mmCIF file of C-alpha atoms in Angstrom:
data_model
loop_
_atom_site.group_PDB
_atom_site.id
_atom_site.type_symbol
_atom_site.label_atom_id
_atom_site.label_comp_id
_atom_site.label_asym_id
_atom_site.label_seq_id
_atom_site.Cartn_x
_atom_site.Cartn_y
_atom_site.Cartn_z
ATOM 1 C CA MET E 1 -62.789 -25.521 -26.499
ATOM 2 C CA GLU E 2 -65.733 -28.117 -27.637
ATOM 3 C CA LEU E 3 -64.585 -32.041 -27.057
ATOM 4 C CA ALA E 4 -64.880 -32.655 -30.536
ATOM 5 C CA THR E 5 -61.993 -29.513 -31.453
ATOM 6 C CA PHE E 6 -60.135 -30.718 -28.942
ATOM 7 C CA ALA E 7 -59.500 -34.135 -30.710
ATOM 8 C CA ASP E 8 -59.955 -33.280 -33.871
ATOM 9 C CA ARG E 9 -56.284 -31.352 -32.917
ATOM 10 C CA LEU E 10 -55.102 -33.499 -31.110
ATOM 11 C CA ASP E 11 -55.478 -36.041 -34.067
ATOM 12 C CA GLU E 12 -53.933 -33.833 -36.644
ATOM 13 C CA LEU E 13 -51.361 -32.801 -34.027
ATOM 14 C CA LEU E 14 -50.104 -36.794 -33.688
ATOM 15 C CA ASP E 15 -51.474 -37.871 -37.362
ATOM 16 C CA VAL E 16 -53.692 -39.871 -36.394
ATOM 17 C CA GLU E 17 -55.483 -40.942 -39.696
ATOM 18 C CA GLU E 18 -52.306 -41.048 -41.279
ATOM 19 C CA LEU E 19 -51.613 -44.326 -38.883
ATOM 20 C CA ASP E 20 -54.589 -45.392 -38.397
ATOM 21 C CA GLY E 21 -55.132 -49.605 -39.007
ATOM 22 C CA LEU E 22 -51.219 -49.858 -38.054
ATOM 23 C CA ASP E 23 -52.718 -50.407 -34.579
ATOM 24 C CA TYR E 24 -54.607 -52.349 -32.446
ATOM 25 C CA ALA E 25 -55.242 -49.967 -30.546
ATOM 26 C CA VAL E 26 -58.226 -47.955 -31.483
ATOM 27 C CA ASN E 27 -57.072 -44.589 -31.665
ATOM 28 C CA GLY E 28 -58.421 -40.720 -30.725
ATOM 29 C CA LEU E 29 -61.903 -39.948 -29.230
ATOM 30 C CA GLN E 30 -63.036 -43.357 -27.196
ATOM 31 C CA VAL E 31 -65.944 -42.129 -25.122
ATOM 32 C CA GLY E 32 -67.321 -38.483 -24.752
ATOM 33 C CA PRO E 33 -70.255 -37.271 -26.950
ATOM 34 C CA GLU E 34 -68.421 -34.541 -29.613
ATOM 35 C CA ASP E 35 -69.844 -31.366 -28.776
ATOM 36 C CA ALA E 36 -69.550 -31.358 -24.612
ATOM 37 C CA ASP E 37 -67.677 -28.450 -23.365
ATOM 38 C CA VAL E 38 -63.738 -28.625 -22.521
ATOM 39 C CA SER E 39 -62.536 -26.149 -20.021
ATOM 40 C CA THR E 40 -60.246 -29.101 -18.036
ATOM 41 C CA ALA E 41 -58.142 -31.987 -19.494
ATOM 42 C CA ALA E 42 -56.561 -34.768 -17.369
ATOM 43 C CA PHE E 43 -53.636 -36.498 -18.763
ATOM 44 C CA ALA E 44 -52.422 -40.165 -17.474
ATOM 45 C CA VAL E 45 -50.311 -42.725 -19.107
ATOM 46 C CA ASP E 46 -52.951 -45.546 -18.163
ATOM 47 C CA GLY E 47 -56.796 -45.363 -18.772
ATOM 48 C CA VAL E 48 -58.022 -47.558 -15.926
ATOM 49 C CA GLU E 49 -60.982 -47.242 -12.958
ATOM 50 C CA LEU E 50 -58.082 -45.634 -10.725
ATOM 51 C CA THR E 51 -57.686 -42.728 -12.895
ATOM 52 C CA PHE E 52 -61.068 -42.454 -14.052
ATOM 53 C CA GLU E 53 -61.951 -41.730 -10.472
ATOM 54 C CA GLU E 54 -59.082 -39.523 -9.907
ATOM 55 C CA ALA E 55 -59.565 -37.184 -12.795
ATOM 56 C CA ALA E 56 -63.793 -36.988 -12.009
ATOM 57 C CA ALA E 57 -62.085 -35.749 -9.046
ATOM 58 C CA ARG E 58 -60.269 -33.610 -10.219
ATOM 59 C CA ASP E 59 -63.169 -32.084 -12.404
ATOM 60 C CA ALA E 60 -61.497 -33.059 -15.496
ATOM 61 C CA ASP E 61 -64.100 -32.705 -18.510
ATOM 62 C CA VAL E 62 -61.217 -35.122 -20.711
ATOM 63 C CA LEU E 63 -58.985 -37.571 -19.399
ATOM 64 C CA VAL E 64 -56.213 -37.806 -22.558
ATOM 65 C CA VAL E 65 -53.932 -41.590 -22.054
ATOM 66 C CA HIS E 66 -51.793 -43.292 -23.564
ATOM 67 C CA HIS E 67 -53.091 -46.746 -22.748
ATOM 68 C CA GLY E 68 -56.855 -46.149 -23.669
ATOM 69 C CA ILE E 69 -60.274 -49.112 -23.228
ATOM 70 C CA SER E 70 -60.220 -50.176 -27.130
ATOM 71 C CA TRP E 71 -58.187 -52.169 -28.238
ATOM 72 C CA GLY E 72 -58.531 -53.585 -31.918
ATOM 73 C CA GLY E 73 -62.739 -52.681 -30.617
ATOM 74 C CA ILE E 74 -65.158 -53.704 -27.591
ATOM 75 C CA ASP E 75 -67.483 -56.701 -28.127
ATOM 76 C CA ARG E 76 -69.250 -56.752 -24.972
ATOM 77 C CA VAL E 77 -69.632 -54.032 -22.448
ATOM 78 C CA THR E 78 -69.727 -56.462 -19.377
ATOM 79 C CA GLY E 79 -66.864 -57.528 -16.501
ATOM 80 C CA LYS E 80 -63.951 -54.827 -17.188
ATOM 81 C CA GLU E 81 -65.190 -52.931 -20.227
ATOM 82 C CA TYR E 82 -68.513 -52.117 -18.503
ATOM 83 C CA ASP E 83 -66.804 -51.519 -15.317
ATOM 84 C CA ARG E 84 -64.532 -48.934 -16.512
ATOM 85 C CA LEU E 85 -67.037 -47.281 -18.606
ATOM 86 C CA ASP E 86 -69.599 -46.577 -16.280
ATOM 87 C CA ALA E 87 -66.499 -45.115 -14.272
ATOM 88 C CA LEU E 88 -66.618 -42.727 -17.334
ATOM 89 C CA LEU E 89 -70.500 -42.834 -18.279
ATOM 90 C CA ALA E 90 -71.451 -41.423 -14.094
ATOM 91 C CA ASN E 91 -68.421 -38.942 -14.315
ATOM 92 C CA ASP E 92 -69.373 -37.706 -17.211
ATOM 93 C CA LEU E 93 -65.542 -37.560 -18.185
ATOM 94 C CA ALA E 94 -64.266 -38.104 -21.855
ATOM 95 C CA LEU E 95 -61.521 -40.127 -23.033
ATOM 96 C CA TYR E 96 -59.587 -39.437 -25.225
ATOM 97 C CA ALA E 97 -56.460 -42.247 -26.173
ATOM 98 C CA VAL E 98 -53.222 -42.379 -28.362
ATOM 99 C CA HIS E 99 -51.124 -45.356 -28.373
ATOM 100 C CA LEU E 100 -48.667 -46.089 -31.235
ATOM 101 C CA PRO E 101 -49.232 -42.464 -32.853
ATOM 102 C CA LEU E 102 -47.816 -41.397 -29.355
ATOM 103 C CA ASP E 103 -45.408 -44.350 -29.848
ATOM 104 C CA ALA E 104 -44.009 -42.783 -33.346
ATOM 105 C CA HIS E 105 -43.963 -38.887 -32.686
ATOM 106 C CA ARG E 106 -40.487 -37.298 -33.610
ATOM 107 C CA GLU E 107 -41.000 -34.729 -31.403
ATOM 108 C CA LEU E 108 -43.778 -35.600 -29.185
ATOM 109 C CA GLY E 109 -43.185 -39.441 -28.934
ATOM 110 C CA ASN E 110 -42.223 -41.238 -25.835
ATOM 111 C CA ALA E 111 -38.827 -42.876 -27.153
ATOM 112 C CA ALA E 112 -38.430 -39.392 -28.428
ATOM 113 C CA ARG E 113 -38.644 -37.492 -25.579
ATOM 114 C CA LEU E 114 -36.793 -40.282 -23.243
ATOM 115 C CA ALA E 115 -33.256 -40.244 -25.121
ATOM 116 C CA GLU E 116 -34.127 -36.225 -25.190
ATOM 117 C CA PHE E 117 -34.247 -36.625 -21.307
ATOM 118 C CA LEU E 118 -30.881 -39.286 -21.658
ATOM 119 C CA GLU E 119 -29.210 -36.506 -23.663
ATOM 120 C CA LEU E 120 -29.115 -38.531 -26.369
ATOM 121 C CA GLU E 121 -29.334 -37.147 -29.947
ATOM 122 C CA VAL E 122 -31.769 -38.638 -32.533
ATOM 123 C CA VAL E 123 -30.691 -39.756 -36.166
ATOM 124 C CA ASP E 124 -32.718 -41.909 -37.335
ATOM 125 C CA GLY E 125 -36.321 -43.836 -36.374
ATOM 126 C CA PHE E 126 -36.003 -47.369 -34.932
ATOM 127 C CA GLY E 127 -38.028 -49.660 -34.315
ATOM 128 C CA ARG E 128 -40.483 -50.933 -37.420
ATOM 129 C CA ASP E 129 -43.378 -51.226 -37.931
ATOM 130 C CA GLY E 130 -45.208 -50.875 -41.447
ATOM 131 C CA PRO E 131 -44.707 -47.653 -42.337
ATOM 132 C CA ALA E 132 -43.789 -46.060 -39.400
ATOM 133 C CA THR E 133 -41.348 -46.565 -36.647
ATOM 134 C CA VAL E 134 -42.269 -46.849 -33.109
ATOM 135 C CA GLY E 135 -38.731 -46.324 -31.626
ATOM 136 C CA VAL E 136 -35.317 -44.027 -32.119
ATOM 137 C CA ARG E 137 -32.365 -44.314 -32.981
ATOM 138 C CA ALA E 138 -30.277 -42.217 -31.236
ATOM 139 C CA ARG E 139 -26.352 -41.459 -30.246
ATOM 140 C CA ALA E 140 -24.405 -39.987 -27.536
ATOM 141 C CA ASP E 141 -21.954 -36.945 -27.605
ATOM 142 C CA GLU E 142 -19.942 -38.987 -24.988
ATOM 143 C CA PRO E 143 -19.848 -42.820 -24.778
ATOM 144 C CA HIS E 144 -21.750 -44.291 -21.706
ATOM 145 C CA THR E 145 -21.100 -46.932 -19.698
ATOM 146 C CA VAL E 146 -23.095 -49.350 -18.076
ATOM 147 C CA ASP E 147 -23.503 -47.391 -15.079
ATOM 148 C CA SER E 148 -23.538 -43.868 -16.069
ATOM 149 C CA LEU E 149 -26.936 -45.248 -18.691
ATOM 150 C CA THR E 150 -28.594 -46.841 -16.012
ATOM 151 C CA GLU E 151 -27.390 -43.896 -13.263
ATOM 152 C CA ARG E 152 -29.113 -41.384 -15.937
ATOM 153 C CA LEU E 153 -32.403 -43.882 -16.007
ATOM 154 C CA GLU E 154 -32.891 -44.002 -12.712
ATOM 155 C CA PRO E 155 -35.101 -41.585 -11.787
ATOM 156 C CA LEU E 156 -37.680 -42.136 -13.280
ATOM 157 C CA GLU E 157 -40.924 -43.455 -11.484
ATOM 158 C CA ASN E 158 -39.593 -47.328 -11.895
ATOM 159 C CA ASP E 159 -38.313 -49.527 -9.066
ATOM 160 C CA GLY E 160 -34.921 -49.472 -10.661
ATOM 161 C CA VAL E 161 -33.398 -50.816 -13.639
ATOM 162 C CA GLN E 162 -32.712 -53.807 -14.305
ATOM 163 C CA VAL E 163 -29.839 -54.659 -17.132
ATOM 164 C CA LEU E 164 -28.728 -57.554 -19.481
ATOM 165 C CA GLU E 165 -24.607 -56.521 -20.188
ATOM 166 C CA PHE E 166 -23.976 -58.144 -23.284
ATOM 167 C CA GLY E 167 -22.555 -54.937 -25.223
ATOM 168 C CA PRO E 168 -19.323 -53.241 -25.701
ATOM 169 C CA ASP E 169 -17.543 -51.408 -22.730
ATOM 170 C CA ARG E 170 -18.472 -47.465 -25.054
ATOM 171 C CA ILE E 171 -21.896 -46.901 -25.821
ATOM 172 C CA GLU E 172 -22.663 -44.858 -28.224
ATOM 173 C CA ASP E 173 -25.189 -45.921 -30.453
ATOM 174 C CA VAL E 174 -28.829 -47.116 -28.690
ATOM 175 C CA ALA E 175 -32.144 -48.094 -30.276
ATOM 176 C CA VAL E 176 -35.257 -46.393 -27.898
ATOM 177 C CA LEU E 177 -38.494 -47.758 -27.972
ATOM 178 C CA THR E 178 -40.697 -47.391 -24.753
ATOM 179 C CA GLY E 179 -42.574 -50.308 -23.390
ATOM 180 C CA ALA E 180 -42.635 -53.735 -24.235
ATOM 181 C CA GLY E 181 -39.558 -53.277 -26.544
ATOM 182 C CA THR E 182 -37.545 -56.550 -26.779
ATOM 183 C CA ASP E 183 -39.581 -57.590 -29.724
ATOM 184 C CA TRP E 184 -37.034 -55.952 -31.682
ATOM 185 C CA LEU E 185 -33.858 -56.709 -30.672
ATOM 186 C CA ASP E 186 -33.116 -58.994 -34.165
ATOM 187 C CA GLU E 187 -33.680 -55.226 -35.478
ATOM 188 C CA ALA E 188 -31.319 -53.628 -33.414
ATOM 189 C CA ARG E 189 -29.130 -56.668 -34.379
ATOM 190 C CA GLU E 190 -29.475 -55.737 -37.732
ATOM 191 C CA LEU E 191 -28.030 -52.042 -36.787
ATOM 192 C CA GLY E 192 -25.303 -53.293 -35.163
ATOM 193 C CA VAL E 193 -26.378 -50.341 -31.938
ATOM 194 C CA ASP E 194 -24.537 -51.126 -28.849
ATOM 195 C CA ALA E 195 -27.711 -50.922 -26.703
ATOM 196 C CA LEU E 196 -31.722 -51.253 -26.517
ATOM 197 C CA VAL E 197 -33.298 -48.589 -23.961
ATOM 198 C CA THR E 198 -36.925 -49.974 -23.273
ATOM 199 C CA GLY E 199 -39.771 -50.943 -21.025
ATOM 200 C CA GLU E 200 -40.070 -54.094 -20.452
ATOM 201 C CA GLY E 201 -39.092 -57.271 -21.411
ATOM 202 C CA LYS E 202 -39.432 -60.962 -22.294
ATOM 203 C CA GLN E 203 -37.637 -64.153 -21.020
ATOM 204 C CA PRO E 204 -35.678 -64.885 -24.712
ATOM 205 C CA ALA E 205 -35.127 -60.962 -24.749
ATOM 206 C CA TYR E 206 -31.391 -62.550 -22.378
ATOM 207 C CA HIS E 207 -30.476 -64.707 -25.343
ATOM 208 C CA GLU E 208 -31.146 -62.326 -27.768
ATOM 209 C CA ALA E 209 -28.794 -59.513 -26.273
ATOM 210 C CA ARG E 210 -26.597 -62.298 -25.949
ATOM 211 C CA GLU E 211 -26.068 -64.102 -28.611
ATOM 212 C CA ALA E 212 -25.941 -60.073 -30.524
ATOM 213 C CA GLY E 213 -23.746 -59.038 -27.796
ATOM 214 C CA ILE E 214 -25.916 -55.136 -26.904
ATOM 215 C CA HIS E 215 -27.185 -54.322 -23.508
ATOM 216 C CA VAL E 216 -30.144 -54.031 -22.654
ATOM 217 C CA PHE E 217 -32.046 -51.393 -20.172
ATOM 218 C CA LEU E 218 -34.981 -52.792 -18.708
ATOM 219 C CA ALA E 219 -36.366 -49.277 -17.386
ATOM 220 C CA GLY E 220 -40.127 -49.811 -16.962
ATOM 221 C CA HIS E 221 -43.177 -49.822 -19.611
ATOM 222 C CA TYR E 222 -44.771 -47.134 -17.304
ATOM 223 C CA ALA E 223 -42.233 -45.315 -16.573
ATOM 224 C CA THR E 224 -40.773 -45.102 -20.027
ATOM 225 C CA GLU E 225 -44.230 -44.137 -21.579
ATOM 226 C CA THR E 226 -44.841 -40.980 -19.315
ATOM 227 C CA PHE E 227 -42.511 -39.346 -21.419
ATOM 228 C CA GLY E 228 -45.657 -38.605 -25.012
ATOM 229 C CA VAL E 229 -48.513 -37.690 -22.034
ATOM 230 C CA ARG E 230 -46.409 -34.756 -20.076
ATOM 231 C CA ALA E 231 -45.441 -33.905 -23.109
ATOM 232 C CA LEU E 232 -49.565 -33.944 -24.856
ATOM 233 C CA GLN E 233 -50.428 -31.668 -21.332
ATOM 234 C CA ASP E 234 -47.439 -29.329 -22.378
ATOM 235 C CA VAL E 235 -48.621 -28.544 -25.671
ATOM 236 C CA VAL E 236 -52.360 -28.695 -24.869
ATOM 237 C CA THR E 237 -51.449 -26.230 -21.506
ATOM 238 C CA GLY E 238 -49.627 -23.916 -24.667
ATOM 239 C CA TRP E 239 -53.406 -23.557 -26.318
ATOM 240 C CA ASP E 240 -54.193 -20.060 -26.265
ATOM 241 C CA GLU E 241 -57.711 -21.699 -25.432
ATOM 242 C CA GLY E 242 -57.978 -20.631 -21.321
ATOM 243 C CA LEU E 243 -57.872 -25.019 -20.689
ATOM 244 C CA GLU E 244 -56.702 -26.078 -17.811
ATOM 245 C CA THR E 245 -54.876 -28.943 -17.208
ATOM 246 C CA THR E 246 -53.697 -31.795 -14.690
ATOM 247 C CA TYR E 247 -51.176 -35.066 -15.204
ATOM 248 C CA ILE E 248 -52.753 -37.611 -12.848
ATOM 249 C CA GLU E 249 -49.486 -40.137 -11.649
ATOM 250 C CA HIS E 250 -49.911 -43.550 -10.715
ATOM 251 C CA PRO E 251 -46.159 -45.760 -11.697
ATOM 252 C CA THR E 252 -46.899 -49.552 -11.546
ATOM 253 C CA GLY E 253 -43.313 -50.690 -10.866
ATOM 254 C CA LEU E 254 -43.570 -52.233 -13.614
#
């Protein structure tokens, strides 16, 4: 399959063009000749030297990531930018990155798949970002406690779950927004949810959660954002194109 076709199919699947301009990341094909041939695709959360080198070691032609190398464009190819581009070009490795569209996707997105992992039923979007939502609002069939929801999160690739326990004893209405989601605590408060499940927090989140009466579960930025790229790997594996796929794990503990 040509790289251009590979990228176009993912763009269409994830509505990349529809969400163009909403994200400070550059979504889609970031590095690579469009007429290159793709026979093996690697998948990882982060596009960094380590994953580039590992993808090359696995003979991948393209690496698909959630966190790419272009955030609002690249002004200078020096320092970190040079080293990362060099790792791609030296290994003839293409890079496809998808940030907000992968967060926002209601079926394949990080939040939707994390809610599914937690056996929560998605009922609406959550985390307004312009006309899109980057998370989901979900409900539990059987109410959770802090301990039971923490237990569900602990198998993720993290170094433990941190909880700000300020919500009700029964947890039924849950906002899920992966990565750094505590910026949306005001929206969670407006909606009256019982808990917010996210990856990492900022210092103000403690008082905001306390004042709102909401539990906040911090399960790790990396850990909560493995779901989308794994879902994309499953999709590409299912294409009837004879493509090989591989997933590169490198938990950060953050």
